[in-house]
Amino acid sequence: MPRSASLAYAAVVLTGVSLVAVLGLSGGAPATVQLPRVIDVAERPAFIKPPGRREQKANAGQVLTSRTEIRTQRPGRMQVQLADGSSFRLGGDALLRLDPGGPSLKRGQIIAWIDPDGTRLLPLRVRTRVGTASIQGTTVFIEDFPSEVHFLSWEGTVQVSASDGRRFTLNSGEILTATTTGTWVGPRRLSVEEARVRRRTSVLMNGFSAPMATLPVIERELGLDR
């Protein structure tokens, strides 16, 4: 075989090997790349705004790139799954940006969780204007009002790092409040009745077609399944 033909043949073989490696074409299951995506839009108005593009209506199945802004307008609610399998729901008049280090809540309500059988090694961090909540195998609820921000651990341990350097640990059923004056109140444990009312009336824990894997854990942990 002439040298030029040999080189061309080698290039084709190498290209084929590369495609097999990248696309998973070796006869087994194709390789999959997890990307953040919209899982459920429970109610509208709900929008996404990819970086450098116009805002558009949110729809289930949309892939979300880094720095995408997600917005809901009351009574809008939506659910997003991140690349590592952790999830969150957004509601109220909410605005959030998908930063490389984790979701950044600008206003509104978010409930975020990591599936009980997940294999996540690093905590999920949700940033707010007053501090950052870190969760691992946990469910956290955050509500950002103009006058104050609430952090609630629905189950498990939530670490809250305040912007002023203070650190707080919330256990199951405990709530922490930060005011715009820099005052932090709590953590305080909810009564069973408070937790039951919140569970029953929460717009982020009810009315979605997509499942929330930690709901049974929450109800068992706080005695709401009795």
PDB file of N, CA, C and O in Angstrom, residues 102-128:
ATOM      1  N   GLY A 102     -22.685  26.772  42.139  1.00  0.00           N
ATOM      2  CA  GLY A 102     -23.985  26.379  42.669  1.00  0.00           C
ATOM      3  C   GLY A 102     -25.032  27.442  42.422  1.00  0.00           C
ATOM      4  O   GLY A 102     -24.719  28.555  41.970  1.00  0.00           O
ATOM      5  N   PRO A 103     -26.290  27.154  42.733  1.00  0.00           N
ATOM      6  CA  PRO A 103     -27.360  28.124  42.512  1.00  0.00           C
ATOM      7  C   PRO A 103     -27.168  29.368  43.376  1.00  0.00           C
ATOM      8  O   PRO A 103     -26.756  29.287  44.532  1.00  0.00           O
ATOM      9  N   SER A 104     -27.475  30.514  42.790  1.00  0.00           N
ATOM     10  CA  SER A 104     -27.393  31.785  43.507  1.00  0.00           C
ATOM     11  C   SER A 104     -28.782  32.415  43.504  1.00  0.00           C
ATOM     12  O   SER A 104     -29.261  32.872  42.466  1.00  0.00           O
ATOM     13  N   LEU A 105     -29.430  32.410  44.675  1.00  0.00           N
ATOM     14  CA  LEU A 105     -30.789  32.921  44.809  1.00  0.00           C
ATOM     15  C   LEU A 105     -30.769  34.427  45.014  1.00  0.00           C
ATOM     16  O   LEU A 105     -30.161  34.918  45.957  1.00  0.00           O
ATOM     17  N   LYS A 106     -31.449  35.151  44.150  1.00  0.00           N
ATOM     18  CA  LYS A 106     -31.514  36.602  44.254  1.00  0.00           C
ATOM     19  C   LYS A 106     -32.748  37.054  45.032  1.00  0.00           C
ATOM     20  O   LYS A 106     -32.707  38.058  45.751  1.00  0.00           O
ATOM     21  N   ARG A 107     -33.843  36.313  44.868  1.00  0.00           N
ATOM     22  CA  ARG A 107     -35.073  36.610  45.620  1.00  0.00           C
ATOM     23  C   ARG A 107     -36.022  35.425  45.449  1.00  0.00           C
ATOM     24  O   ARG A 107     -35.833  34.583  44.568  1.00  0.00           O
ATOM     25  N   GLY A 108     -37.037  35.374  46.299  1.00  0.00           N
ATOM     26  CA  GLY A 108     -38.056  34.341  46.181  1.00  0.00           C
ATOM     27  C   GLY A 108     -37.790  33.115  47.028  1.00  0.00           C
ATOM     28  O   GLY A 108     -37.044  33.177  48.014  1.00  0.00           O
ATOM     29  N   GLN A 109     -38.387  31.996  46.647  1.00  0.00           N
ATOM     30  CA  GLN A 109     -38.321  30.759  47.417  1.00  0.00           C
ATOM     31  C   GLN A 109     -37.609  29.660  46.636  1.00  0.00           C
ATOM     32  O   GLN A 109     -37.794  29.522  45.429  1.00  0.00           O
ATOM     33  N   ILE A 110     -36.840  28.869  47.366  1.00  0.00           N
ATOM     34  CA  ILE A 110     -36.200  27.689  46.779  1.00  0.00           C
ATOM     35  C   ILE A 110     -36.222  26.566  47.808  1.00  0.00           C
ATOM     36  O   ILE A 110     -36.070  26.809  49.018  1.00  0.00           O
ATOM     37  N   ILE A 111     -36.466  25.357  47.342  1.00  0.00           N
ATOM     38  CA  ILE A 111     -36.246  24.172  48.159  1.00  0.00           C
ATOM     39  C   ILE A 111     -35.302  23.288  47.363  1.00  0.00           C
ATOM     40  O   ILE A 111     -35.531  23.022  46.182  1.00  0.00           O
ATOM     41  N   ALA A 112     -34.193  22.895  47.994  1.00  0.00           N
ATOM     42  CA  ALA A 112     -33.148  22.130  47.300  1.00  0.00           C
ATOM     43  C   ALA A 112     -32.862  20.860  48.077  1.00  0.00           C
ATOM     44  O   ALA A 112     -32.914  20.846  49.309  1.00  0.00           O
ATOM     45  N   TRP A 113     -32.539  19.788  47.347  1.00  0.00           N
ATOM     46  CA  TRP A 113     -32.292  18.515  48.019  1.00  0.00           C
ATOM     47  C   TRP A 113     -31.319  17.650  47.223  1.00  0.00           C
ATOM     48  O   TRP A 113     -31.099  17.870  46.040  1.00  0.00           O
ATOM     49  N   ILE A 114     -30.770  16.684  47.945  1.00  0.00           N
ATOM     50  CA  ILE A 114     -29.923  15.652  47.340  1.00  0.00           C
ATOM     51  C   ILE A 114     -30.593  14.321  47.624  1.00  0.00           C
ATOM     52  O   ILE A 114     -30.961  14.030  48.769  1.00  0.00           O
ATOM     53  N   ASP A 115     -30.789  13.512  46.597  1.00  0.00           N
ATOM     54  CA  ASP A 115     -31.484  12.237  46.763  1.00  0.00           C
ATOM     55  C   ASP A 115     -30.821  11.399  47.851  1.00  0.00           C
ATOM     56  O   ASP A 115     -29.588  11.345  47.948  1.00  0.00           O
ATOM     57  N   PRO A 116     -31.621  10.729  48.685  1.00  0.00           N
ATOM     58  CA  PRO A 116     -31.056   9.915  49.780  1.00  0.00           C
ATOM     59  C   PRO A 116     -30.059   8.869  49.310  1.00  0.00           C
ATOM     60  O   PRO A 116     -29.107   8.547  50.019  1.00  0.00           O
ATOM     61  N   ASP A 117     -30.269   8.316  48.098  1.00  0.00           N
ATOM     62  CA  ASP A 117     -29.349   7.281  47.600  1.00  0.00           C
ATOM     63  C   ASP A 117     -28.326   7.857  46.630  1.00  0.00           C
ATOM     64  O   ASP A 117     -27.684   7.121  45.878  1.00  0.00           O
ATOM     65  N   GLY A 118     -28.155   9.176  46.647  1.00  0.00           N
ATOM     66  CA  GLY A 118     -27.195   9.816  45.754  1.00  0.00           C
ATOM     67  C   GLY A 118     -25.758   9.551  46.180  1.00  0.00           C
ATOM     68  O   GLY A 118     -25.484   9.149  47.310  1.00  0.00           O
ATOM     69  N   THR A 119     -24.832   9.797  45.260  1.00  0.00           N
ATOM     70  CA  THR A 119     -23.420   9.541  45.527  1.00  0.00           C
ATOM     71  C   THR A 119     -22.606  10.830  45.496  1.00  0.00           C
ATOM     72  O   THR A 119     -21.413  10.804  45.258  1.00  0.00           O
ATOM     73  N   ARG A 120     -23.250  11.957  45.707  1.00  0.00           N
ATOM     74  CA  ARG A 120     -22.565  13.246  45.663  1.00  0.00           C
ATOM     75  C   ARG A 120     -21.481  13.312  46.738  1.00  0.00           C
ATOM     76  O   ARG A 120     -21.719  13.007  47.908  1.00  0.00           O
ATOM     77  N   LEU A 121     -20.275  13.732  46.355  1.00  0.00           N
ATOM     78  CA  LEU A 121     -19.154  13.813  47.291  1.00  0.00           C
ATOM     79  C   LEU A 121     -19.040  15.195  47.929  1.00  0.00           C
ATOM     80  O   LEU A 121     -18.630  15.317  49.074  1.00  0.00           O
ATOM     81  N   LEU A 122     -19.380  16.233  47.183  1.00  0.00           N
ATOM     82  CA  LEU A 122     -19.279  17.600  47.690  1.00  0.00           C
ATOM     83  C   LEU A 122     -20.661  18.134  48.027  1.00  0.00           C
ATOM     84  O   LEU A 122     -21.656  17.737  47.410  1.00  0.00           O
ATOM     85  N   PRO A 123     -20.764  19.031  49.004  1.00  0.00           N
ATOM     86  CA  PRO A 123     -22.072  19.587  49.347  1.00  0.00           C
ATOM     87  C   PRO A 123     -22.611  20.480  48.236  1.00  0.00           C
ATOM     88  O   PRO A 123     -21.859  21.029  47.432  1.00  0.00           O
ATOM     89  N   LEU A 124     -23.934  20.588  48.190  1.00  0.00           N
ATOM     90  CA  LEU A 124     -24.579  21.551  47.305  1.00  0.00           C
ATOM     91  C   LEU A 124     -24.670  22.871  48.058  1.00  0.00           C
ATOM     92  O   LEU A 124     -25.165  22.924  49.183  1.00  0.00           O
ATOM     93  N   ARG A 125     -24.190  23.944  47.435  1.00  0.00           N
ATOM     94  CA  ARG A 125     -24.190  25.251  48.078  1.00  0.00           C
ATOM     95  C   ARG A 125     -25.169  26.177  47.370  1.00  0.00           C
ATOM     96  O   ARG A 125     -25.091  26.356  46.149  1.00  0.00           O
ATOM     97  N   VAL A 126     -26.080  26.757  48.146  1.00  0.00           N
ATOM     98  CA  VAL A 126     -27.044  27.721  47.625  1.00  0.00           C
ATOM     99  C   VAL A 126     -26.691  29.079  48.214  1.00  0.00           C
ATOM    100  O   VAL A 126     -26.748  29.269  49.441  1.00  0.00           O
ATOM    101  N   ARG A 127     -26.331  30.014  47.352  1.00  0.00           N
ATOM    102  CA  ARG A 127     -25.913  31.339  47.811  1.00  0.00           C
ATOM    103  C   ARG A 127     -27.094  32.291  47.869  1.00  0.00           C
ATOM    104  O   ARG A 127     -27.986  32.237  47.012  1.00  0.00           O
ATOM    105  N   THR A 128     -27.078  33.174  48.876  1.00  0.00           N
ATOM    106  CA  THR A 128     -28.063  34.240  48.992  1.00  0.00           C
ATOM    107  C   THR A 128     -27.321  35.534  49.278  1.00  0.00           C
ATOM    108  O   THR A 128     -26.093  35.537  49.463  1.00  0.00           O
TER     109      THR A 128
END
